[in-house]
Amino acid sequence: MNLRVPQCSKFLYLVIGLVATISILFGISIKGYTDEKTFDVENSVYDMDENQILNIMNEYIYINENGIREFDLNRAIDNNLPDEILEIGNTMNNIVLEAEKEKKNDNLTVRIVKRATFLVYGNYCGYGNKGKGKMPIDDLDTACMYHDYCYVHGGNNTDCNRKFADRLRAVIKSAKKFSYKYNVAVGALAIFG
């Protein structure tokens, strides 16, 4: 019996061995099956608009025990979401955390907390804001001011939040992508939109 391997097969085995060795040395792995979706690194997060970012975020948003939308940061990290989206999710969670902290301090109802779940930004954004009688610092602060006024003047939750979401979308389009202002606006949109 002749066990001679043709020359082209030897070359193929050499290439496969070389690729496997390089993969091991540089920590490159072949992606296996997973139940969770992982982020496709070929799609740059900087090429996405806010709707695409929100669609990705929505896969990681759940309703917490207080009935407020929250971002599952651990699952997002496990699925290798880009740092920029993780930062927006973290900002969103800080908005929720601040509202829940204020709820405990002031004994507010969840309905009011849902309305006030926003970090202090500028003069009008956030629970306990200090804007009364002051000018808003920018368009995001202006959106928050109108949102506050809507509630004060008897606007309903759905209508006030819809108008706020529309204003947030305009802010997002003009803000520098992934700046603090952008992240706060997208985080607020994920909650109120």
Tab-separated table of C-alpha atoms in Angstrom:
chain	number	residue	atom	x	y	z
A	1	MET	CA	0.000	0.000	0.000
A	2	ASN	CA	1.257	3.380	-0.983
A	3	LEU	CA	0.297	6.158	1.522
A	4	ARG	CA	1.782	8.931	-0.455
A	5	VAL	CA	0.066	12.357	-0.083
A	6	PRO	CA	-0.139	14.468	-3.245
A	7	GLN	CA	1.915	17.694	-3.248
A	8	CYS	CA	-1.161	20.014	-3.298
A	9	SER	CA	-2.620	18.261	-0.226
A	10	LYS	CA	0.638	18.824	1.680
A	11	PHE	CA	0.410	22.521	0.849
A	12	LEU	CA	-3.219	22.657	1.993
A	13	TYR	CA	-2.349	20.983	5.317
A	14	LEU	CA	0.534	23.416	5.761
A	15	VAL	CA	-1.755	26.431	5.209
A	16	ILE	CA	-4.394	25.080	7.613
A	17	GLY	CA	-1.732	24.428	10.247
A	18	LEU	CA	-0.274	27.903	9.783
A	19	VAL	CA	-3.695	29.574	10.148
A	20	ALA	CA	-4.437	27.541	13.290
A	21	THR	CA	-1.049	28.452	14.808
A	22	ILE	CA	-1.496	32.172	14.091
A	23	SER	CA	-5.021	32.047	15.521
A	24	ILE	CA	-3.754	30.499	18.744
A	25	LEU	CA	-0.799	32.885	19.054
A	26	PHE	CA	-2.832	36.051	18.502
A	27	GLY	CA	-5.989	34.984	20.316
A	28	ILE	CA	-8.157	35.030	17.205
A	29	SER	CA	-11.029	32.607	17.479
A	30	ILE	CA	-13.638	31.376	15.093
A	31	LYS	CA	-17.087	32.466	16.273
A	32	GLY	CA	-19.232	29.530	17.327
A	33	TYR	CA	-22.959	29.201	17.836
A	34	THR	CA	-24.558	31.285	20.564
A	35	ASP	CA	-28.160	31.880	21.589
A	36	GLU	CA	-27.450	35.576	22.085
A	37	LYS	CA	-26.881	37.992	19.253
A	38	THR	CA	-23.398	39.432	19.187
A	39	PHE	CA	-22.594	42.775	17.666
A	40	ASP	CA	-21.174	42.673	14.146
A	41	VAL	CA	-17.913	44.595	14.418
A	42	GLU	CA	-17.933	45.282	10.691
A	43	ASN	CA	-20.809	47.731	11.204
A	44	SER	CA	-19.357	50.869	12.714
A	45	VAL	CA	-21.529	52.375	15.401
A	46	TYR	CA	-20.528	55.795	14.042
A	47	ASP	CA	-22.282	54.965	10.763
A	48	MET	CA	-25.591	54.281	12.548
A	49	ASP	CA	-28.384	56.765	13.127
A	50	GLU	CA	-30.210	57.024	16.455
A	51	ASN	CA	-32.966	54.643	15.309
A	52	GLN	CA	-30.451	51.894	14.559
A	53	ILE	CA	-28.772	52.492	17.920
A	54	LEU	CA	-32.138	52.420	19.704
A	55	ASN	CA	-33.073	49.190	17.895
A	56	ILE	CA	-29.903	47.547	19.206
A	57	MET	CA	-30.513	48.959	22.682
A	58	ASN	CA	-34.133	47.747	22.687
A	59	GLU	CA	-32.863	44.155	22.580
A	60	TYR	CA	-31.303	44.808	26.003
A	61	ILE	CA	-34.041	46.892	27.635
A	62	TYR	CA	-36.379	45.323	30.156
A	63	ILE	CA	-38.953	46.576	32.661
A	64	ASN	CA	-37.514	46.529	36.190
A	65	GLU	CA	-39.396	45.690	39.398
A	66	ASN	CA	-40.588	49.315	39.675
A	67	GLY	CA	-42.065	49.303	36.173
A	68	ILE	CA	-39.316	51.464	34.659
A	69	ARG	CA	-37.352	50.637	31.510
A	70	GLU	CA	-33.755	49.634	32.247
A	71	PHE	CA	-30.769	48.570	30.111
A	72	ASP	CA	-29.241	45.106	30.755
A	73	LEU	CA	-25.634	46.267	30.788
A	74	ASN	CA	-24.147	42.894	31.770
A	75	ARG	CA	-25.810	41.054	28.888
A	76	ALA	CA	-24.765	43.828	26.486
A	77	ILE	CA	-21.151	43.520	27.670
A	78	ASP	CA	-21.304	39.727	27.318
A	79	ASN	CA	-22.482	40.206	23.727
A	80	ASN	CA	-19.623	42.590	22.911
A	81	LEU	CA	-21.708	45.660	22.144
A	82	PRO	CA	-19.542	48.672	21.286
A	83	ASP	CA	-18.397	50.881	24.154
A	84	GLU	CA	-20.418	53.786	22.750
A	85	ILE	CA	-23.697	51.878	23.068
A	86	LEU	CA	-22.675	50.577	26.490
A	87	GLU	CA	-22.106	54.177	27.588
A	88	ILE	CA	-25.597	55.197	26.429
A	89	GLY	CA	-27.049	52.189	28.267
A	90	ASN	CA	-25.098	53.121	31.378
A	91	THR	CA	-26.381	56.711	31.109
A	92	MET	CA	-29.919	55.378	30.758
A	93	ASN	CA	-29.448	53.269	33.900
A	94	ASN	CA	-28.092	56.293	35.767
A	95	ILE	CA	-31.239	58.193	34.785
A	96	VAL	CA	-33.342	55.375	36.230
A	97	LEU	CA	-31.143	55.060	39.336
A	98	GLU	CA	-31.399	58.787	40.045
A	99	ALA	CA	-35.171	58.683	39.703
A	100	GLU	CA	-35.493	55.658	41.958
A	101	LYS	CA	-33.224	57.309	44.543
A	102	GLU	CA	-35.394	60.426	44.480
A	103	LYS	CA	-38.493	58.249	44.689
A	104	LYS	CA	-37.223	56.688	47.921
A	105	ASN	CA	-36.241	60.080	49.336
A	106	ASP	CA	-39.491	61.831	48.446
A	107	ASN	CA	-41.933	58.908	48.615
A	108	LEU	CA	-43.074	59.566	45.025
A	109	THR	CA	-45.308	57.194	43.135
A	110	VAL	CA	-43.927	55.221	40.217
A	111	ARG	CA	-46.148	57.261	37.877
A	112	ILE	CA	-44.411	60.467	38.918
A	113	VAL	CA	-41.003	58.802	38.852
A	114	LYS	CA	-41.576	57.696	35.272
A	115	ARG	CA	-42.189	61.332	34.423
A	116	ALA	CA	-39.152	62.588	36.310
A	117	THR	CA	-36.580	59.928	35.438
A	118	PHE	CA	-33.857	62.137	34.101
A	119	LEU	CA	-30.417	63.170	35.319
A	120	VAL	CA	-29.932	66.828	36.037
A	121	TYR	CA	-28.618	68.384	32.843
A	122	GLY	CA	-28.544	72.122	32.352
A	123	ASN	CA	-31.286	74.054	34.131
A	124	TYR	CA	-34.360	71.963	33.290
A	125	CYS	CA	-33.423	68.321	32.747
A	126	GLY	CA	-33.901	66.090	35.734
A	127	TYR	CA	-35.765	65.681	38.930
A	128	GLY	CA	-35.210	68.627	41.233
A	129	ASN	CA	-33.969	70.826	38.396
A	130	LYS	CA	-33.141	74.444	39.172
A	131	GLY	CA	-34.391	76.093	36.005
A	132	LYS	CA	-37.370	78.111	37.144
A	133	GLY	CA	-36.783	81.645	35.885
A	134	LYS	CA	-33.545	80.747	34.082
A	135	MET	CA	-32.814	80.371	30.396
A	136	PRO	CA	-32.137	76.853	29.102
A	137	ILE	CA	-28.454	76.267	28.307
A	138	ASP	CA	-29.060	74.548	24.951
A	139	ASP	CA	-31.576	72.655	22.827
A	140	LEU	CA	-31.608	69.581	25.099
A	141	ASP	CA	-32.289	71.766	28.120
A	142	THR	CA	-35.017	73.543	26.108
A	143	ALA	CA	-36.637	70.182	25.290
A	144	CYS	CA	-36.634	69.379	29.013
A	145	MET	CA	-38.104	72.790	29.827
A	146	TYR	CA	-41.028	72.233	27.433
A	147	HIS	CA	-41.513	68.719	28.832
A	148	ASP	CA	-41.718	70.150	32.368
A	149	TYR	CA	-44.132	72.888	31.271
A	150	CYS	CA	-46.328	70.355	29.515
A	151	TYR	CA	-46.905	68.519	32.801
A	152	VAL	CA	-47.259	71.664	34.887
A	153	HIS	CA	-49.953	72.958	32.537
A	154	GLY	CA	-51.992	69.756	32.638
A	155	GLY	CA	-50.610	67.866	29.670
A	156	ASN	CA	-51.112	64.132	29.740
A	157	ASN	CA	-48.291	61.639	30.064
A	158	THR	CA	-48.572	60.237	26.539
A	159	ASP	CA	-48.837	63.585	24.758
A	160	CYS	CA	-46.049	65.233	26.803
A	161	ASN	CA	-43.718	62.278	26.268
A	162	ARG	CA	-44.456	62.135	22.517
A	163	LYS	CA	-43.604	65.821	22.118
A	164	PHE	CA	-40.510	65.352	24.277
A	165	ALA	CA	-39.395	62.379	22.157
A	166	ASP	CA	-39.788	64.473	18.982
A	167	ARG	CA	-37.637	67.230	20.478
A	168	LEU	CA	-35.061	64.679	21.652
A	169	ARG	CA	-34.762	63.308	18.107
A	170	ALA	CA	-33.950	66.816	16.847
A	171	VAL	CA	-31.345	67.246	19.608
A	172	ILE	CA	-29.777	63.888	18.754
A	173	LYS	CA	-29.459	64.807	15.080
A	174	SER	CA	-27.578	68.020	15.924
A	175	ALA	CA	-25.465	66.777	18.854
A	176	LYS	CA	-21.943	65.444	18.461
A	177	LYS	CA	-22.290	61.680	18.279
A	178	PHE	CA	-21.598	59.933	21.603
A	179	SER	CA	-20.960	63.175	23.488
A	180	TYR	CA	-22.493	63.359	26.976
A	181	LYS	CA	-25.350	65.451	25.584
A	182	TYR	CA	-25.987	62.887	22.821
A	183	ASN	CA	-25.875	59.995	25.305
A	184	VAL	CA	-28.299	61.717	27.696
A	185	ALA	CA	-30.694	62.502	24.824
A	186	VAL	CA	-30.605	58.937	23.430
A	187	GLY	CA	-30.932	57.489	26.945
A	188	ALA	CA	-33.938	59.717	27.628
A	189	LEU	CA	-35.452	58.771	24.271
A	190	ALA	CA	-35.055	55.093	25.167
A	191	ILE	CA	-37.053	55.764	28.341
A	192	PHE	CA	-39.664	58.265	27.126
A	193	GLY	CA	-39.884	57.387	23.425
